[in-house]
């Protein structure tokens, strides 16, 4: 506990922001749909870090942030379930999970 | 206390009850679609009617959920639109294997929208937002065998997940600077630091994503084209209307201190949406894609209304959404019927449509007039009130740009009318048998488009219960 509080809040925020934009970079550059899901997961987890850090450092009296991160984890799981079902169906019709192969509709 | 709970949560509880009813029907013996569809439509009609009784203002769960007259009216509009869509999808669902799953997805999304509209806390807002998008992404994939349908669902789930990550980052920073998630606490703190302004911008851009405002519109046309017509109608009417209501309530309540910030955001978004929506609508041949870009342009007009930030503008926005529900659903109704029977979805297929289907042609024509804003229809009054509300702020150049763009929009709306009535075609779409349910829905839309404009009591009622900044 004491060793954690020696790390300043700004450092943790730096990590979470970097994580968010690494995820965003992955989302924009990768072509494989499962990798895209992983990139989104990275973004959501960086938000979780934000919430927990804010809760612990700034507002330790109430647990709003911790609960919010619990909800984010749950919803991310639901979202991933639906997304993977959609990807499986895409694989059945296109024989591929590469975004470049699913570009029938344009402009 | 317990009575309060039931009365305030009435509309949500009814939806939950319907979802459970559908689940139990699903468990029992197999029923034919012919017996199932009328039953579901009647239940949804009861849901619409129940919404008008026993309403009460108040809040629950420590201000997390609150309701009032305007919110109840907004939920009734969404209920009505869902019922009309259900009627319109009759001919498509009649031969479909998974009718009940379709309704469960739509109603779950509707429930999420209700919580989103009623939210008084960022947690509930976020939960509602997710609950209203994930089921629709699944529903976009409902034509399992079609290639375009799965492509549309993929594009939708990835882009909506990205936008909700942006919203979440914004919420986490708002929590970091204000220490609370309640609207009533956030409301008190103004834009005193760039950090807070950036968090606010992230939140608004997440909403703009769901409303498909330019520059967050890129997923819209593809998803609209690939998804089944009923789901497209649901996306473009119910889903969009719910986010409009939420953004209205959020900006006017929780975002009060940020009025300057969002005023400028809205103006930029509205100019971009109107111009780019119009320009791309000009070159479309697929009817659903055309309606997608036309709805992007309509969102731009809604933003002008919201930017007015007075009681008039909130009334004008709700009124416009009501009219938009009728006109857009009438257009989608005709497209759904044609696509279910003949599979044709291009505007050029509608050449000489009038010679074989006079009734549908007239409905489509009036819908186009109403979307464009030609005087006897309600669409004219909707747009007129929106521009009036925006003009109250004194930025006449913005109103000028919007008015000029209305002229551009006449071109592509009337091009459809010209295709129906004036062009020759050796093989027009054959005469369609219209099921009774769809006929009823089209008449309701027609009545809505014609009466809501002329009966001033509709607008007066909305005005009397709305609120300004």
XYZ file of C-alpha atoms in Angstrom:
576
model
C 0.000 0.000 0.000
C 2.650 2.473 1.005
C 4.825 1.682 -1.990
C 1.896 2.298 -4.338
C 1.134 5.726 -2.952
C 4.691 6.804 -3.602
C 3.982 6.729 -7.321
C 2.493 10.080 -8.275
C -0.906 10.169 -9.967
C 0.565 11.840 -13.047
C 2.689 8.775 -13.808
C -0.309 6.469 -13.730
C -2.260 8.840 -15.941
C 0.659 8.875 -18.345
C 0.572 5.091 -18.588
C -3.172 4.982 -19.118
C -3.131 7.709 -21.773
C -0.291 6.005 -23.599
C -2.227 2.736 -23.459
C -5.316 4.421 -24.873
C -3.477 5.818 -27.852
C -1.560 2.584 -28.455
C -4.972 0.936 -28.683
C -6.200 3.625 -31.046
C -3.092 3.194 -33.203
C -3.712 -0.545 -33.331
C -7.342 0.016 -34.315
C -6.348 2.241 -37.209
C -3.452 0.194 -38.590
C -4.313 -3.488 -38.071
C -6.332 -5.471 -40.604
C -7.255 -8.590 -38.655
C -10.631 -8.252 -36.940
C -9.605 -10.146 -33.811
C -6.639 -7.820 -33.434
C -9.012 -4.874 -33.777
C -11.016 -6.287 -30.867
C -7.831 -6.570 -28.831
C -7.013 -2.934 -29.626
C -10.445 -1.845 -28.417
C -9.962 -3.884 -25.267
C -6.709 -2.008 -24.682
C -8.532 1.326 -24.913
C -11.214 0.198 -22.481
C -8.616 -1.068 -20.020
C -6.786 2.238 -20.081
C -10.046 3.888 -19.059
C -10.311 1.373 -16.219
C -6.870 2.401 -14.996
C -7.984 6.040 -15.126
C -11.074 5.365 -13.039
C -9.285 3.349 -10.392
C -6.401 5.791 -10.118
C -8.721 8.766 -9.763
C -10.763 6.906 -7.190
C -7.761 5.864 -5.102
C -5.767 9.103 -5.229
C -8.384 11.847 -5.351
C -11.675 10.532 -3.980
C -10.864 7.616 -1.660
C -14.054 8.185 0.372
C -16.496 6.928 -2.280
C -16.262 3.971 -4.599
C -17.826 5.468 -7.744
C -14.758 4.904 -9.910
C -14.194 1.310 -8.856
C -17.802 0.411 -9.573
C -17.670 2.124 -12.924
C -14.653 0.048 -13.906
C -16.517 -3.122 -12.890
C -19.335 -2.158 -15.234
C -16.859 -1.432 -18.030
C -15.323 -4.891 -17.685
C -18.748 -6.522 -17.827
C -19.901 -4.559 -20.851
C -16.611 -5.123 -22.657
C -17.220 -8.847 -22.253
C -20.734 -8.529 -23.685
C -19.482 -6.447 -26.558
C -16.696 -8.915 -27.334
C -19.206 -11.782 -27.311
C -21.426 -10.103 -29.889
C -18.432 -8.955 -31.932
C -16.958 -12.438 -32.073
C -20.302 -13.887 -33.139
C -20.412 -11.316 -35.926
C -16.827 -12.109 -36.919
C -17.588 -15.836 -37.077
C -20.524 -15.119 -39.345
C -18.339 -12.870 -41.476
C -15.839 -15.701 -41.770
C -18.587 -18.042 -42.966
C -19.631 -15.701 -45.745
C -16.242 -14.247 -46.735
C -13.807 -17.058 -45.778
C -11.615 -14.410 -44.153
C -11.489 -12.123 -41.137
C -9.397 -9.465 -42.809
C -11.072 -6.059 -43.017
C -9.672 -5.571 -46.516
C -11.725 -8.501 -47.778
C -14.997 -7.011 -46.542
C -15.157 -3.870 -48.657
C -18.117 -4.503 -50.926
C -19.858 -1.291 -49.931
C -18.067 1.981 -50.530
C -18.794 5.700 -50.658
C -42.692 4.278 -2.095
C -43.109 0.972 -3.901
C -46.017 2.451 -5.846
C -43.728 5.271 -6.970
C -41.258 2.736 -8.240
C -43.872 1.075 -10.434
C -45.355 4.295 -11.760
C -42.065 6.032 -12.541
C -40.497 2.980 -14.137
C -43.756 2.067 -15.898
C -42.552 2.202 -19.500
C -39.348 0.294 -18.793
C -41.186 -2.375 -16.810
C -43.673 -2.918 -19.627
C -40.832 -3.459 -22.089
C -39.166 -5.921 -19.713
C -42.474 -7.760 -19.342
C -42.833 -8.003 -23.121
C -39.288 -9.347 -23.460
C -40.036 -12.045 -20.877
C -43.330 -12.855 -22.588
C -41.473 -13.366 -25.864
C -38.905 -15.580 -24.145
C -41.654 -17.773 -22.699
C -43.406 -18.024 -26.069
C -40.069 -19.085 -27.490
C -39.767 -21.855 -24.891
C -43.145 -23.346 -25.687
C -44.198 -25.308 -28.735
C -43.346 -23.988 -32.167
C -45.863 -21.533 -33.489
C -46.241 -20.421 -37.052
C -45.214 -16.882 -37.888
C -48.745 -16.198 -39.125
C -50.128 -16.585 -35.598
C -47.145 -15.027 -33.846
C -46.782 -11.745 -35.729
C -50.311 -10.397 -35.091
C -49.942 -11.260 -31.405
C -46.645 -9.366 -31.111
C -48.028 -6.387 -33.000
C -51.031 -6.195 -30.675
C -48.764 -6.386 -27.624
C -46.639 -3.550 -28.997
C -49.770 -1.502 -29.664
C -50.802 -2.024 -26.038
C -47.340 -0.862 -25.055
C -47.817 2.359 -27.023
C -51.235 2.971 -25.464
C -50.086 2.202 -21.915
C -47.424 4.884 -22.247
C -50.099 7.585 -22.220
C -51.641 6.609 -18.882
C -50.639 7.239 -15.304
C -47.564 9.349 -15.806
C -45.843 11.117 -12.981
C -42.718 13.191 -12.473
C -39.994 12.167 -10.079
C -36.674 10.436 -9.663
C -35.450 7.098 -8.401
C -32.248 5.433 -7.193
C -30.784 8.610 -5.717
C -31.318 10.831 -8.785
C -29.823 8.248 -11.134
C -33.119 7.852 -12.930
C -35.545 10.680 -13.399
C -38.631 11.186 -15.461
C -40.963 14.016 -16.408
C -43.614 14.947 -18.921
C -41.188 15.647 -21.757
C -39.262 12.442 -21.127
C -42.485 10.428 -21.126
C -43.500 12.031 -24.410
C -40.112 11.184 -25.917
C -40.457 7.574 -24.825
C -43.949 7.463 -26.314
C -42.568 8.680 -29.636
C -39.967 5.900 -29.567
C -42.632 3.316 -28.654
C -44.816 4.477 -31.516
C -41.929 4.313 -33.986
C -41.051 0.793 -32.840
C -44.642 -0.321 -33.315
C -44.790 1.173 -36.819
C -41.514 -0.551 -37.742
C -42.896 -3.825 -36.434
C -45.964 -3.413 -38.656
C -43.829 -2.513 -41.652
C -41.554 -5.519 -41.289
C -44.542 -7.880 -41.451
C -43.918 -9.020 -45.018
C -40.207 -9.542 -44.376
C -40.669 -11.467 -41.107
C -43.487 -13.676 -42.386
C -41.022 -16.151 -43.856
C -38.180 -15.571 -41.415
C -37.049 -18.312 -39.051
C -36.083 -16.137 -36.068
C -38.981 -13.760 -35.496
C -38.842 -13.764 -31.701
C -35.106 -13.147 -31.528
C -35.567 -10.147 -33.815
C -38.126 -8.607 -31.474
C -36.069 -9.372 -28.388
C -33.092 -7.545 -29.883
C -35.153 -4.511 -30.869
C -36.919 -4.286 -27.511
C -33.680 -4.658 -25.551
C -32.235 -1.791 -27.519
C -35.391 0.208 -26.827
C -35.034 -0.480 -23.102
C -31.462 0.786 -23.221
C -32.631 3.958 -24.936
C -35.258 4.529 -22.235
C -32.641 4.318 -19.504
C -30.349 6.573 -21.500
C -33.049 9.229 -21.879
C -33.971 9.080 -18.206
C -30.426 9.018 -16.895
C -29.298 11.476 -14.244
C -25.878 9.925 -13.832
C -23.040 9.187 -16.235
C -22.972 5.498 -15.270
C -26.608 4.984 -16.261
C -26.022 7.042 -19.398
C -23.139 4.807 -20.429
C -25.016 1.593 -19.637
C -28.008 2.780 -21.667
C -25.784 3.761 -24.565
C -24.184 0.322 -24.714
C -27.466 -1.486 -24.187
C -28.943 0.380 -27.123
C -26.090 -0.247 -29.572
C -24.909 -3.823 -28.998
C -28.306 -5.457 -29.781
C -28.689 -3.337 -32.913
C -25.295 -4.483 -34.163
C -26.501 -8.056 -33.720
C -29.752 -7.187 -35.494
C -27.835 -5.661 -38.419
C -26.503 -9.154 -39.050
C -29.995 -10.623 -39.167
C -29.848 -11.721 -42.789
C -27.300 -14.344 -41.800
C -26.684 -15.639 -45.300
C -26.152 -12.254 -46.955
C -22.582 -11.067 -47.407
C -23.477 -7.400 -47.098
C -25.360 -7.953 -43.873
C -22.366 -9.409 -42.051
C -20.098 -6.714 -43.439
C -22.510 -4.053 -42.146
C -22.669 -5.612 -38.685
C -18.867 -5.833 -38.520
C -18.483 -2.182 -39.441
C -21.099 -1.178 -36.931
C -19.773 -3.099 -33.926
C -16.174 -1.967 -34.448
C -17.051 1.688 -34.932
C -19.531 1.772 -32.074
C -17.016 0.123 -29.759
C -14.492 2.774 -30.752
C -16.941 5.582 -30.113
C -17.914 4.188 -26.741
C -14.218 4.041 -25.815
C -14.035 7.768 -26.586
C -17.114 8.428 -24.462
C -15.570 6.429 -21.633
C -12.314 8.370 -21.740
C -14.344 11.566 -21.529
C -16.395 10.240 -18.605
C -13.282 9.102 -16.730
C -11.755 12.563 -16.987
C -14.959 14.260 -15.947
C -14.950 11.951 -12.931
C -11.320 12.826 -12.289
C -11.897 16.568 -12.224
C -15.276 16.701 -10.520
C -15.253 13.638 -8.278
C -18.782 12.657 -9.125
C -20.835 11.105 -11.877
C -24.123 12.861 -11.068
C -25.350 15.404 -13.574
C -26.346 17.695 -10.715
C -22.740 17.937 -9.505
C -21.073 18.191 -12.905
C -23.516 20.946 -13.741
C -22.079 23.318 -11.153
C -18.556 23.363 -12.526
C -17.717 25.458 -15.526
C -15.040 25.115 -18.176
C -12.262 26.352 -15.917
C -9.563 24.077 -17.307
C -8.689 22.804 -20.803
C -8.792 19.310 -19.317
C -12.467 19.616 -18.514
C -13.281 21.105 -21.908
C -11.475 18.268 -23.664
C -13.354 15.684 -21.609
C -16.600 17.365 -22.552
C -15.665 17.411 -26.243
C -14.896 13.675 -26.115
C -18.338 12.996 -24.665
C -20.122 15.089 -27.269
C -18.167 13.473 -30.090
C -19.246 10.066 -28.838
C -22.863 11.175 -29.114
C -22.211 12.666 -32.544
C -20.882 9.260 -33.558
C -24.141 7.560 -32.604
C -26.129 10.279 -34.376
C -23.851 9.891 -37.418
C -23.026 13.569 -37.702
C -20.177 14.491 -40.048
C -17.182 13.891 -39.461
C -18.267 10.797 -37.510
C -20.584 9.506 -40.240
C -18.420 7.080 -42.179
C -20.064 3.924 -40.830
C -23.618 5.121 -41.522
C -24.101 4.552 -45.228
C -22.487 1.105 -45.230
C -24.471 -0.120 -42.253
C -27.719 1.258 -43.655
C -27.120 -0.414 -46.992
C -26.108 -3.808 -45.645
C -28.582 -4.262 -42.797
C -32.116 -5.593 -43.411
C -34.524 -2.754 -44.225
C -36.403 -2.983 -40.929
C -33.188 -2.724 -38.951
C -32.100 0.203 -41.097
C -35.397 1.915 -40.370
C -34.899 1.252 -36.667
C -31.359 2.620 -36.772
C -32.216 5.732 -38.686
C -35.384 6.582 -36.771
C -35.550 5.131 -33.272
C -31.850 4.973 -32.511
C -31.138 8.411 -33.917
C -34.157 9.986 -32.221
C -33.132 8.571 -28.853
C -29.640 10.037 -29.102
C -31.120 13.396 -30.149
C -33.272 13.363 -27.012
C -30.317 12.408 -24.849
C -28.006 15.048 -26.268
C -30.769 17.617 -25.801
C -31.285 16.693 -22.154
C -27.575 16.313 -21.467
C -26.490 19.634 -22.977
C -29.359 21.606 -21.456
C -28.965 20.107 -17.966
C -25.502 18.782 -17.269
C -23.740 20.868 -19.902
C -25.224 24.182 -18.849
C -21.895 25.570 -17.706
C -20.287 24.574 -21.002
C -22.858 26.411 -23.141
C -20.210 28.377 -25.055
C -18.145 25.277 -25.797
C -20.906 23.117 -27.162
C -22.509 25.979 -29.027
C -19.441 26.215 -31.241
C -19.110 22.440 -31.556
C -22.717 22.161 -32.679
C -22.344 24.873 -35.296
C -19.301 23.209 -36.856
C -20.985 19.788 -36.780
C -24.212 21.104 -38.273
C -22.581 22.942 -41.196
C -20.423 19.913 -42.018
C -23.338 17.471 -41.702
C -25.699 19.477 -43.864
C -23.200 20.128 -46.662
C -21.538 16.720 -46.799
C -24.811 14.824 -46.273
C -26.355 16.713 -49.182
C -23.396 16.355 -51.522
C -23.165 12.605 -51.006
C -26.930 12.112 -51.235
C -26.807 13.615 -54.714
C -24.796 10.744 -56.153
C -26.476 7.701 -54.578
C -28.430 5.128 -56.486
C -29.155 2.625 -53.699
C -32.299 3.783 -51.919
C -31.103 2.894 -48.424
C -27.773 4.656 -48.959
C -29.663 7.653 -50.260
C -31.828 7.738 -47.126
C -28.674 7.368 -45.006
C -27.111 10.504 -46.420
C -30.400 12.366 -46.315
C -30.668 11.494 -42.619
C -27.135 12.806 -42.053
C -28.262 16.115 -43.537
C -31.347 16.099 -41.305
C -29.119 15.689 -38.243
C -27.384 18.910 -39.268
C -30.713 20.737 -39.124
C -31.421 19.241 -35.701
C -28.081 20.613 -34.469
C -29.085 24.112 -35.581
C -32.200 23.758 -33.477
C -30.297 22.502 -30.423
C -27.793 25.356 -30.737
C -30.661 27.821 -30.197
C -30.717 26.742 -26.516
C -34.120 28.131 -25.550
C -37.476 26.599 -24.734
C -38.510 27.124 -28.354
C -35.537 25.159 -29.607
C -36.104 22.169 -27.379
C -39.752 22.108 -28.471
C -38.737 22.484 -32.122
C -36.281 19.592 -31.873
C -38.805 17.210 -30.301
C -41.451 18.270 -32.828
C -39.040 17.794 -35.728
C -38.135 14.330 -34.489
C -41.824 13.411 -34.310
C -42.346 14.534 -37.901
C -39.112 12.861 -38.987
C -40.331 9.583 -37.506
C -43.449 9.667 -39.691
C -41.806 10.805 -42.912
C -38.755 8.589 -42.726
C -40.800 5.545 -41.736
C -43.168 6.119 -44.646
C -40.207 6.120 -47.033
C -38.669 3.071 -45.396
C -42.050 1.332 -45.392
C -42.294 1.518 -49.173
C -38.650 0.481 -49.584
C -39.199 -2.452 -47.193
C -42.243 -3.697 -49.096
C -40.509 -3.466 -52.461
C -37.330 -5.089 -51.194
C -39.166 -7.923 -49.402
C -41.104 -8.905 -52.533
C -38.778 -8.135 -55.437
C -35.377 -7.645 -53.784
C -34.888 -4.383 -55.690
C -33.301 -1.534 -53.738
C -32.033 0.899 -56.366
C -33.682 4.200 -57.164
C -33.491 3.434 -60.889
C -35.642 0.339 -60.288
C -38.473 2.659 -59.266
C -38.901 4.022 -62.803
C -42.588 4.109 -63.689
C -43.456 2.818 -60.208
C -46.660 4.869 -60.420
C -48.075 2.821 -63.284
C -48.162 -0.339 -61.161
C -48.406 0.848 -57.531
C -50.269 4.171 -57.285
C -50.848 4.046 -53.502
C -47.213 3.305 -52.632
C -46.083 5.969 -55.097
C -48.199 8.601 -53.403
C -46.959 7.605 -49.952
C -43.354 7.758 -51.119
C -43.942 11.099 -52.817
C -45.496 12.693 -49.757
C -42.676 11.278 -47.627
C -40.112 12.858 -49.960
C -41.972 16.184 -49.847
C -42.067 16.000 -46.064
C -38.353 15.172 -45.788
C -37.519 18.009 -48.166
C -39.847 20.416 -46.357
C -42.580 21.357 -48.824
C -45.311 23.449 -47.147
C -48.501 21.414 -46.766
C -46.600 18.563 -45.135
C -45.393 18.563 -41.554
C -41.756 18.470 -42.632
C -41.964 22.116 -43.649
C -43.103 23.207 -40.208
C -40.484 21.037 -38.551
C -37.635 22.633 -40.475
C -39.172 26.092 -40.166
C -39.327 25.861 -36.357
C -35.767 24.518 -36.213
C -34.398 27.416 -38.261
C -36.474 29.900 -36.250
C -35.083 28.488 -33.013
C -31.549 28.705 -34.378
C -32.091 32.256 -35.647
C -32.931 33.406 -32.128
C -29.195 33.351 -31.404
C -28.623 35.886 -34.168
C -26.245 33.918 -36.395
C -28.047 34.565 -39.644
C -25.196 33.342 -41.826
C -25.682 29.858 -40.396
C -29.404 29.982 -41.148
C -28.521 31.223 -44.648
C -26.234 28.263 -45.286
C -28.915 25.888 -44.024
C -31.595 27.491 -46.210
C -29.374 27.307 -49.291
C -28.744 23.642 -48.560
C -32.466 23.005 -48.362
C -32.581 24.075 -51.995
C -29.879 21.554 -52.841
C -31.801 18.863 -50.999
C -34.879 19.563 -53.130
C -32.925 18.311 -56.116
C -32.333 14.828 -54.827
C -35.656 14.379 -53.075
C -37.577 15.475 -56.133
C -35.390 13.333 -58.375
C -37.019 10.326 -56.669
C -40.468 11.766 -57.367
C -39.512 12.358 -60.992
C -38.270 8.764 -61.306
C -41.559 7.432 -59.982
C -43.918 9.499 -62.077
C -42.186 10.717 -65.204
C -39.678 8.130 -66.386
C -40.473 5.255 -68.689
C -39.640 1.678 -67.946
C -40.425 -1.440 -69.924
C -40.264 -3.632 -66.789
C -41.569 -1.678 -63.810
C -41.785 -3.301 -60.369
C -44.814 -5.587 -60.455
C -47.986 -4.772 -58.562
C -47.344 -5.533 -54.893
C -49.874 -7.042 -52.538
C -49.727 -4.888 -49.414
C -50.369 -6.830 -46.177
C -52.964 -5.277 -43.863
C -50.382 -4.505 -41.194
C -48.149 -2.568 -43.565
C -51.146 -0.755 -45.004
C -52.147 0.362 -41.504
C -48.602 1.564 -40.778
C -48.435 3.524 -44.031
C -51.780 5.195 -43.290
C -50.572 6.163 -39.816
C -47.427 7.705 -41.301
C -49.465 9.494 -43.937
C -51.837 10.890 -41.320
C -48.896 11.917 -39.172
C -47.204 13.759 -42.025
C -50.340 15.627 -42.994
C -52.001 16.258 -39.625
C -49.023 16.974 -37.367
C -48.224 19.977 -39.550
C -51.688 21.490 -39.587
C -52.897 20.696 -36.070
C -51.157 23.322 -33.989
C -52.148 21.573 -30.758
C -49.319 19.069 -31.312
C -46.651 21.735 -31.295
C -48.372 23.697 -28.533
C -48.420 20.660 -26.282
C -44.730 19.935 -26.886
C -43.897 23.578 -26.264
C -45.819 23.647 -23.003
C -43.813 20.778 -21.512
C -40.339 21.578 -22.847
C -37.614 23.560 -21.152
C -34.785 25.828 -22.208
C -31.240 26.327 -21.112
